[in-house]
PDB file of C-alpha atoms in Angstrom:
ATOM      1  CA  MET A  30      -3.946  26.597  -3.392  1.00  0.00           C
ATOM      2  CA  SER A  31      -2.026  25.538  -7.301  1.00  0.00           C
ATOM      3  CA  VAL A  32      -4.310  23.950  -9.493  1.00  0.00           C
ATOM      4  CA  VAL A  33      -2.597  21.829 -12.768  1.00  0.00           C
ATOM      5  CA  ASP A  34      -5.308  20.990 -14.886  1.00  0.00           C
ATOM      6  CA  LEU A  35      -3.937  17.730 -16.845  1.00  0.00           C
ATOM      7  CA  ALA A  36      -5.988  18.507 -19.949  1.00  0.00           C
ATOM      8  CA  GLU A  37      -3.835  21.784 -20.527  1.00  0.00           C
ATOM      9  CA  LYS A  38      -0.519  20.504 -18.931  1.00  0.00           C
ATOM     10  CA  SER A  39       1.861  17.773 -19.551  1.00  0.00           C
ATOM     11  CA  VAL A  40       2.304  15.016 -16.249  1.00  0.00           C
ATOM     12  CA  ARG A  41       6.133  15.902 -16.927  1.00  0.00           C
ATOM     13  CA  GLU A  42       5.283  19.555 -16.301  1.00  0.00           C
ATOM     14  CA  LEU A  43       3.463  18.897 -12.842  1.00  0.00           C
ATOM     15  CA  ASN A  44       5.966  15.801 -11.507  1.00  0.00           C
ATOM     16  CA  ALA A  45       8.689  18.694 -12.408  1.00  0.00           C
ATOM     17  CA  ALA A  46       6.821  21.429 -10.533  1.00  0.00           C
ATOM     18  CA  LEU A  47       6.411  19.004  -7.717  1.00  0.00           C
ATOM     19  CA  HIS A  48       9.917  17.934  -7.895  1.00  0.00           C
ATOM     20  CA  GLY A  49      10.868  21.894  -7.400  1.00  0.00           C
ATOM     21  CA  LEU A  50       9.771  22.170  -3.840  1.00  0.00           C
ATOM     22  CA  SER A  51      11.488  22.475  -0.989  1.00  0.00           C
ATOM     23  CA  GLY A  52      10.795  21.085   2.474  1.00  0.00           C
ATOM     24  CA  GLU A  53       9.854  24.408   3.243  1.00  0.00           C
ATOM     25  CA  THR A  54       7.359  25.867   0.328  1.00  0.00           C
ATOM     26  CA  ASN A  55       4.426  27.603   0.938  1.00  0.00           C
ATOM     27  CA  GLU A  56       2.426  25.686  -1.889  1.00  0.00           C
ATOM     28  CA  THR A  57       1.444  23.158   0.573  1.00  0.00           C
ATOM     29  CA  LEU A  58      -2.337  22.470  -1.266  1.00  0.00           C
ATOM     30  CA  TRP A  59      -2.398  21.183  -4.433  1.00  0.00           C
ATOM     31  CA  ARG A  60      -4.898  20.139  -6.922  1.00  0.00           C
ATOM     32  CA  VAL A  61      -4.743  17.893  -9.982  1.00  0.00           C
ATOM     33  CA  GLU A  62      -7.861  18.319 -12.566  1.00  0.00           C
ATOM     34  CA  ASN A  63      -8.474  15.771 -15.055  1.00  0.00           C
ATOM     35  CA  PRO A  64      -6.473  13.095 -14.629  1.00  0.00           C
ATOM     36  CA  GLN A  65      -8.038  10.888 -17.077  1.00  0.00           C
ATOM     37  CA  GLY A  66      -6.199   7.696 -16.269  1.00  0.00           C
ATOM     38  CA  LYS A  67      -3.076   9.003 -17.277  1.00  0.00           C
ATOM     39  CA  HIS A  68       0.199   7.312 -15.809  1.00  0.00           C
ATOM     40  CA  ALA A  69       2.702   8.598 -13.466  1.00  0.00           C
ATOM     41  CA  ILE A  70       0.961  11.271 -11.613  1.00  0.00           C
ATOM     42  CA  ALA A  71       2.793  12.484  -8.655  1.00  0.00           C
ATOM     43  CA  VAL A  72       5.829  10.231  -8.998  1.00  0.00           C
ATOM     44  CA  GLY A  73       8.741  11.113  -6.819  1.00  0.00           C
ATOM     45  CA  VAL A  74       7.781  14.117  -4.828  1.00  0.00           C
ATOM     46  CA  ASP A  75       9.502  14.961  -2.071  1.00  0.00           C
ATOM     47  CA  ALA A  76       7.933  17.555   0.367  1.00  0.00           C
ATOM     48  CA  PRO A  77       5.613  17.716   2.877  1.00  0.00           C
ATOM     49  CA  VAL A  78       2.599  18.810   0.655  1.00  0.00           C
ATOM     50  CA  ALA A  79      -0.885  17.282   0.026  1.00  0.00           C
ATOM     51  CA  ILE A  80      -2.433  16.797  -3.498  1.00  0.00           C
ATOM     52  CA  GLU A  81      -5.720  16.130  -4.218  1.00  0.00           C
ATOM     53  CA  ILE A  82      -6.415  14.379  -7.396  1.00  0.00           C
ATOM     54  CA  ALA A  83      -9.700  14.836  -9.012  1.00  0.00           C
ATOM     55  CA  GLY A  84     -10.555  11.466 -10.643  1.00  0.00           C
ATOM     56  CA  HIS A  85      -9.025   7.955 -11.530  1.00  0.00           C
ATOM     57  CA  VAL A  86      -5.216   7.064 -12.018  1.00  0.00           C
ATOM     58  CA  GLY A  87      -3.432   4.677 -14.228  1.00  0.00           C
ATOM     59  CA  TYR A  88       0.168   3.153 -13.221  1.00  0.00           C
ATOM     60  CA  TYR A  89       2.342   4.004 -10.763  1.00  0.00           C
ATOM     61  CA  CYS A  90       0.367   7.240  -9.104  1.00  0.00           C
ATOM     62  CA  GLY A  91       2.882   8.243  -5.884  1.00  0.00           C
ATOM     63  CA  GLY A  92       5.502   6.083  -6.742  1.00  0.00           C
ATOM     64  CA  MET A  93       8.630   7.034  -4.565  1.00  0.00           C
ATOM     65  CA  ASN A  94       6.675   9.519  -2.841  1.00  0.00           C
ATOM     66  CA  GLN A  95       8.304  10.893   0.094  1.00  0.00           C
ATOM     67  CA  GLN A  96       5.979  13.281   2.829  1.00  0.00           C
ATOM     68  CA  ALA A  97       3.722  14.164   0.741  1.00  0.00           C
ATOM     69  CA  SER A  98      -0.041  13.364   1.225  1.00  0.00           C
ATOM     70  CA  ILE A  99      -1.944  12.144  -1.671  1.00  0.00           C
ATOM     71  CA  VAL A 100      -5.411  11.650  -2.206  1.00  0.00           C
ATOM     72  CA  VAL A 101      -6.724   9.847  -5.825  1.00  0.00           C
ATOM     73  CA  HIS A 102     -10.085  10.599  -5.827  1.00  0.00           C
ATOM     74  CA  GLY A 103     -11.302   7.982  -7.927  1.00  0.00           C
ATOM     75  CA  ASN A 104      -9.679   4.049  -9.072  1.00  0.00           C
ATOM     76  CA  ALA A 105      -5.413   3.322  -8.978  1.00  0.00           C
ATOM     77  CA  GLY A 106      -4.125   1.608 -11.792  1.00  0.00           C
ATOM     78  CA  PRO A 107      -1.056  -0.993 -11.683  1.00  0.00           C
ATOM     79  CA  GLY A 108       1.840  -0.099  -9.059  1.00  0.00           C
ATOM     80  CA  VAL A 109       0.271   2.683  -6.858  1.00  0.00           C
ATOM     81  CA  ALA A 110       2.674   3.891  -3.751  1.00  0.00           C
ATOM     82  CA  GLU A 111       4.994   1.792  -5.670  1.00  0.00           C
ATOM     83  CA  ASN A 112       8.591   1.797  -3.498  1.00  0.00           C
ATOM     84  CA  MET A 113       6.667   4.455  -1.218  1.00  0.00           C
ATOM     85  CA  MET A 114       9.107   5.450   1.850  1.00  0.00           C
ATOM     86  CA  SER A 115       7.097   8.168   4.020  1.00  0.00           C
ATOM     87  CA  GLY A 116       3.838  10.309   3.391  1.00  0.00           C
ATOM     88  CA  SER A 117       0.681   8.662   2.359  1.00  0.00           C
ATOM     89  CA  VAL A 118      -1.552   7.824  -0.507  1.00  0.00           C
ATOM     90  CA  ARG A 119      -5.144   7.080  -0.342  1.00  0.00           C
ATOM     91  CA  VAL A 120      -7.682   6.018  -3.141  1.00  0.00           C
ATOM     92  CA  THR A 121     -11.124   6.200  -2.450  1.00  0.00           C
ATOM     93  CA  GLY A 122     -11.965   3.803  -4.844  1.00  0.00           C
ATOM     94  CA  ASP A 123     -10.374   0.615  -6.605  1.00  0.00           C
ATOM     95  CA  ALA A 124      -6.396  -0.333  -6.786  1.00  0.00           C
ATOM     96  CA  SER A 125      -5.313  -2.392  -9.678  1.00  0.00           C
ATOM     97  CA  GLN A 126      -2.649  -5.301  -9.038  1.00  0.00           C
ATOM     98  CA  SER A 127       0.894  -4.719  -7.447  1.00  0.00           C
ATOM     99  CA  ALA A 128      -0.495  -1.749  -5.274  1.00  0.00           C
ATOM    100  CA  GLY A 129       2.425  -0.453  -2.627  1.00  0.00           C
ATOM    101  CA  ALA A 130       4.739  -3.031  -4.256  1.00  0.00           C
ATOM    102  CA  THR A 131       8.110  -2.687  -2.530  1.00  0.00           C
ATOM    103  CA  GLY A 132       6.954   0.284  -0.248  1.00  0.00           C
ATOM    104  CA  HIS A 133       9.401   1.101   2.466  1.00  0.00           C
ATOM    105  CA  GLY A 134       7.582   3.446   4.662  1.00  0.00           C
ATOM    106  CA  GLY A 135       4.212   5.516   4.530  1.00  0.00           C
ATOM    107  CA  LEU A 136       0.319   4.751   4.695  1.00  0.00           C
ATOM    108  CA  LEU A 137      -1.388   3.280   1.672  1.00  0.00           C
ATOM    109  CA  LEU A 138      -5.243   3.267   2.152  1.00  0.00           C
ATOM    110  CA  ILE A 139      -7.240   1.690  -0.322  1.00  0.00           C
ATOM    111  CA  GLU A 140     -10.886   2.626   0.329  1.00  0.00           C
ATOM    112  CA  GLY A 141     -12.210   0.091  -1.876  1.00  0.00           C
ATOM    113  CA  ASN A 142     -10.603  -2.904  -3.366  1.00  0.00           C
ATOM    114  CA  ALA A 143      -6.803  -4.186  -4.351  1.00  0.00           C
ATOM    115  CA  SER A 144      -6.565  -6.635  -7.165  1.00  0.00           C
ATOM    116  CA  ALA A 145      -3.902  -9.462  -7.361  1.00  0.00           C
ATOM    117  CA  ARG A 146      -0.178  -9.383  -5.736  1.00  0.00           C
ATOM    118  CA  CYS A 147      -0.680  -6.328  -2.972  1.00  0.00           C
ATOM    119  CA  GLY A 148       2.368  -5.713  -1.226  1.00  0.00           C
ATOM    120  CA  ILE A 149       3.983  -7.824  -3.021  1.00  0.00           C
ATOM    121  CA  SER A 150       7.718  -7.079  -1.418  1.00  0.00           C
ATOM    122  CA  MET A 151       6.761  -4.577   0.828  1.00  0.00           C
ATOM    123  CA  LYS A 152       9.824  -3.593   3.333  1.00  0.00           C
ATOM    124  CA  GLY A 153       7.873  -1.361   5.715  1.00  0.00           C
ATOM    125  CA  ILE A 154       4.909   0.040   4.615  1.00  0.00           C
ATOM    126  CA  ASP A 155       1.657  -0.197   6.454  1.00  0.00           C
ATOM    127  CA  ILE A 156      -1.181  -0.825   3.778  1.00  0.00           C
ATOM    128  CA  VAL A 157      -4.774  -1.072   4.608  1.00  0.00           C
ATOM    129  CA  VAL A 158      -7.582  -2.160   2.196  1.00  0.00           C
ATOM    130  CA  ALA A 159     -11.077  -1.473   3.766  1.00  0.00           C
ATOM    131  CA  GLY A 160     -12.219  -4.115   0.920  1.00  0.00           C
ATOM    132  CA  SER A 161     -10.784  -7.184  -0.003  1.00  0.00           C
ATOM    133  CA  ILE A 162      -7.527  -8.094  -2.108  1.00  0.00           C
ATOM    134  CA  GLY A 163      -6.479 -10.526  -4.875  1.00  0.00           C
ATOM    135  CA  PRO A 164      -4.093 -13.679  -5.135  1.00  0.00           C
ATOM    136  CA  MET A 165      -0.511 -13.517  -4.614  1.00  0.00           C
ATOM    137  CA  SER A 166      -1.109 -10.644  -1.910  1.00  0.00           C
ATOM    138  CA  ALA A 167       1.975  -9.927   0.246  1.00  0.00           C
ATOM    139  CA  PHE A 168       4.306 -12.163  -2.503  1.00  0.00           C
ATOM    140  CA  MET A 169       7.356 -12.257  -0.270  1.00  0.00           C
ATOM    141  CA  ALA A 170       6.653  -9.336   1.827  1.00  0.00           C
ATOM    142  CA  GLN A 171       9.650  -8.585   3.858  1.00  0.00           C
ATOM    143  CA  ALA A 172       8.527  -5.930   6.563  1.00  0.00           C
ATOM    144  CA  GLY A 173       5.067  -3.882   7.123  1.00  0.00           C
ATOM    145  CA  ASN A 174       1.988  -4.323   7.692  1.00  0.00           C
ATOM    146  CA  LEU A 175      -0.752  -5.370   5.205  1.00  0.00           C
ATOM    147  CA  VAL A 176      -4.449  -4.846   6.896  1.00  0.00           C
ATOM    148  CA  VAL A 177      -7.251  -6.101   4.870  1.00  0.00           C
ATOM    149  CA  LEU A 178     -10.769  -5.339   6.458  1.00  0.00           C
ATOM    150  CA  GLY A 179     -12.649  -7.961   3.820  1.00  0.00           C
ATOM    151  CA  ASP A 180     -11.307 -11.395   2.345  1.00  0.00           C
ATOM    152  CA  ALA A 181      -7.985 -12.377   0.782  1.00  0.00           C
ATOM    153  CA  ALA A 182      -7.843 -14.295  -2.567  1.00  0.00           C
ATOM    154  CA  GLU A 183      -5.636 -17.398  -3.283  1.00  0.00           C
ATOM    155  CA  ASP A 184      -1.624 -17.996  -1.862  1.00  0.00           C
ATOM    156  CA  LEU A 185      -1.580 -15.027   0.593  1.00  0.00           C
ATOM    157  CA  GLY A 186       2.049 -14.488   1.840  1.00  0.00           C
ATOM    158  CA  ASP A 187       3.661 -16.960  -0.504  1.00  0.00           C
ATOM    159  CA  SER A 188       7.152 -16.830   0.094  1.00  0.00           C
ATOM    160  CA  ILE A 189       6.865 -14.440   2.952  1.00  0.00           C
ATOM    161  CA  TYR A 190      10.112 -13.267   5.052  1.00  0.00           C
ATOM    162  CA  GLU A 191       8.584 -10.979   8.637  1.00  0.00           C
ATOM    163  CA  ALA A 192       5.785  -8.573   7.575  1.00  0.00           C
ATOM    164  CA  ARG A 193       2.317  -9.061   9.754  1.00  0.00           C
ATOM    165  CA  LEU A 194      -0.848  -9.564   7.579  1.00  0.00           C
ATOM    166  CA  PHE A 195      -4.075  -8.826   9.432  1.00  0.00           C
ATOM    167  CA  VAL A 196      -7.408 -10.240   7.807  1.00  0.00           C
ATOM    168  CA  ARG A 197     -11.019  -9.660   9.096  1.00  0.00           C
ATOM    169  CA  GLY A 198     -12.285 -11.736   6.356  1.00  0.00           C
ATOM    170  CA  THR A 199     -11.605 -15.237   4.982  1.00  0.00           C
ATOM    171  CA  VAL A 200      -8.603 -16.359   3.420  1.00  0.00           C
ATOM    172  CA  LYS A 201      -9.016 -18.409   0.382  1.00  0.00           C
ATOM    173  CA  SER A 202      -5.465 -20.076   1.236  1.00  0.00           C
ATOM    174  CA  LEU A 203      -1.985 -19.381   2.312  1.00  0.00           C
ATOM    175  CA  GLY A 204       1.154 -19.128   0.129  1.00  0.00           C
ATOM    176  CA  ALA A 205       4.407 -21.183   0.814  1.00  0.00           C
ATOM    177  CA  ASP A 206       5.481 -20.752   3.867  1.00  0.00           C
ATOM    178  CA  CYS A 207       2.578 -18.226   5.210  1.00  0.00           C
ATOM    179  CA  ILE A 208       1.002 -19.842   8.369  1.00  0.00           C
ATOM    180  CA  GLU A 209      -1.732 -18.230  10.691  1.00  0.00           C
ATOM    181  CA  LYS A 210      -0.165 -16.798  14.150  1.00  0.00           C
ATOM    182  CA  PRO A 211      -1.619 -16.623  17.379  1.00  0.00           C
ATOM    183  CA  LEU A 212      -2.612 -12.404  17.886  1.00  0.00           C
ATOM    184  CA  GLY A 213      -0.248 -11.518  21.116  1.00  0.00           C
ATOM    185  CA  ASP A 214      -0.157  -8.188  22.487  1.00  0.00           C
ATOM    186  CA  GLU A 215       2.522  -6.891  20.179  1.00  0.00           C
ATOM    187  CA  ASP A 216       0.943  -7.501  17.302  1.00  0.00           C
ATOM    188  CA  ARG A 217      -2.502  -5.846  18.851  1.00  0.00           C
ATOM    189  CA  GLU A 218      -0.504  -2.586  19.406  1.00  0.00           C
ATOM    190  CA  ALA A 219       0.866  -2.823  15.970  1.00  0.00           C
ATOM    191  CA  LEU A 220      -2.433  -3.390  14.243  1.00  0.00           C
ATOM    192  CA  ALA A 221      -4.251  -0.751  16.606  1.00  0.00           C
ATOM    193  CA  LYS A 222      -1.581   2.065  15.054  1.00  0.00           C
ATOM    194  CA  VAL A 223      -1.796   1.220  11.403  1.00  0.00           C
ATOM    195  CA  LEU A 224      -6.124   1.182  11.904  1.00  0.00           C
ATOM    196  CA  ALA A 225      -5.312   4.633  13.981  1.00  0.00           C
ATOM    197  CA  LYS A 226      -3.357   6.345  11.084  1.00  0.00           C
ATOM    198  CA  ALA A 227      -5.923   5.113   8.652  1.00  0.00           C
ATOM    199  CA  ASP A 228      -8.808   7.045  11.413  1.00  0.00           C
ATOM    200  CA  LEU A 229     -10.197   3.606  11.247  1.00  0.00           C
ATOM    201  CA  LEU A 230      -9.637   3.025  14.668  1.00  0.00           C
ATOM    202  CA  ASP A 231     -13.350   3.976  15.885  1.00  0.00           C
ATOM    203  CA  LYS A 232     -15.103   1.937  13.235  1.00  0.00           C
ATOM    204  CA  VAL A 233     -13.316  -1.388  13.732  1.00  0.00           C
ATOM    205  CA  ASN A 234     -12.244  -3.543  16.303  1.00  0.00           C
ATOM    206  CA  PRO A 235      -9.206  -5.321  16.535  1.00  0.00           C
ATOM    207  CA  GLY A 236     -10.074  -7.903  18.266  1.00  0.00           C
ATOM    208  CA  GLU A 237     -11.711  -9.580  14.682  1.00  0.00           C
ATOM    209  CA  PHE A 238      -8.752  -9.875  12.764  1.00  0.00           C
ATOM    210  CA  ARG A 239      -6.419 -12.578  11.976  1.00  0.00           C
ATOM    211  CA  LEU A 240      -2.873 -12.624  11.896  1.00  0.00           C
ATOM    212  CA  TYR A 241      -0.567 -14.674   9.152  1.00  0.00           C
ATOM    213  CA  GLY A 242       3.070 -14.498   9.354  1.00  0.00           C
ATOM    214  CA  SER A 243       6.090 -16.265   7.599  1.00  0.00           C
ATOM    215  CA  ALA A 244       6.479 -19.972   9.590  1.00  0.00           C
ATOM    216  CA  ARG A 245      10.577 -19.257   8.777  1.00  0.00           C
ATOM    217  CA  THR A 246      11.494 -22.545   6.916  1.00  0.00           C
ATOM    218  CA  LEU A 247      12.104 -20.821   3.459  1.00  0.00           C
ATOM    219  CA  TYR A 248      14.543 -18.197   4.475  1.00  0.00           C
ATOM    220  CA  HIS A 249      17.321 -20.058   2.668  1.00  0.00           C
ATOM    221  CA  PHE A 250      17.122 -22.404  -0.094  1.00  0.00           C
ATOM    222  CA  HIS A 251      17.373 -25.739   1.137  1.00  0.00           C
ATOM    223  CA  VAL A 252      17.010 -28.608  -1.401  1.00  0.00           C
ATOM    224  CA  ASP A 253      14.577 -30.653   1.214  1.00  0.00           C
ATOM    225  CA  ASN A 254      11.815 -27.547   0.560  1.00  0.00           C
ATOM    226  CA  ALA A 255      12.104 -27.184  -2.849  1.00  0.00           C
ATOM    227  CA  GLY A 256       8.618 -28.684  -4.053  1.00  0.00           C
ATOM    228  CA  ALA A 257       7.504 -25.267  -1.765  1.00  0.00           C
ATOM    229  CA  TYR A 258       9.122 -22.638  -3.794  1.00  0.00           C
TER     230      TYR A 258
END
């Protein structure tokens, strides 16, 4: 195992070492100690490696991740797993705002709560939040699945395009063009797959969730809908 102590090395040095890994690397296990809330830890990794971060992280941890499995043993600041392409990021604590923003793929698992705009402009990522999410989550979401085991705050799915939003708890209010939809067989199958990826399928009943998505009236601007934007 490769161990990098951020009390002794910089984040830049850590990321340079991770960026130097190839797809055939034998250095597949990494441990990052003393993160101390620093920003941009393990950003831009493109190799099938496992990275354990022993503590809280600041902004943008795991951003642009491809292939790597990253675990944050603590809380994450804004923009965790932003623009992730593949692989996974797991946060054992809470996440701040804009978790999983613009993510194209992979799995973001937050075992605590997520703040505002979780999944903003998501484009194919799967996000699972074991707790609750803040306001304006899935704002302008375009593809992927957001699964929330707790509650959703105001304006869920505002100006949403095509992502699926599964919420087990209550939803305070829906944003523009977001509606509740019937949970069909295809939706249940998609939900079960995401829960299985998060190792939660044996603990959570997919039948307890409600589905929200786009009413598809705001795809194109129309002056009659101006008040809804």
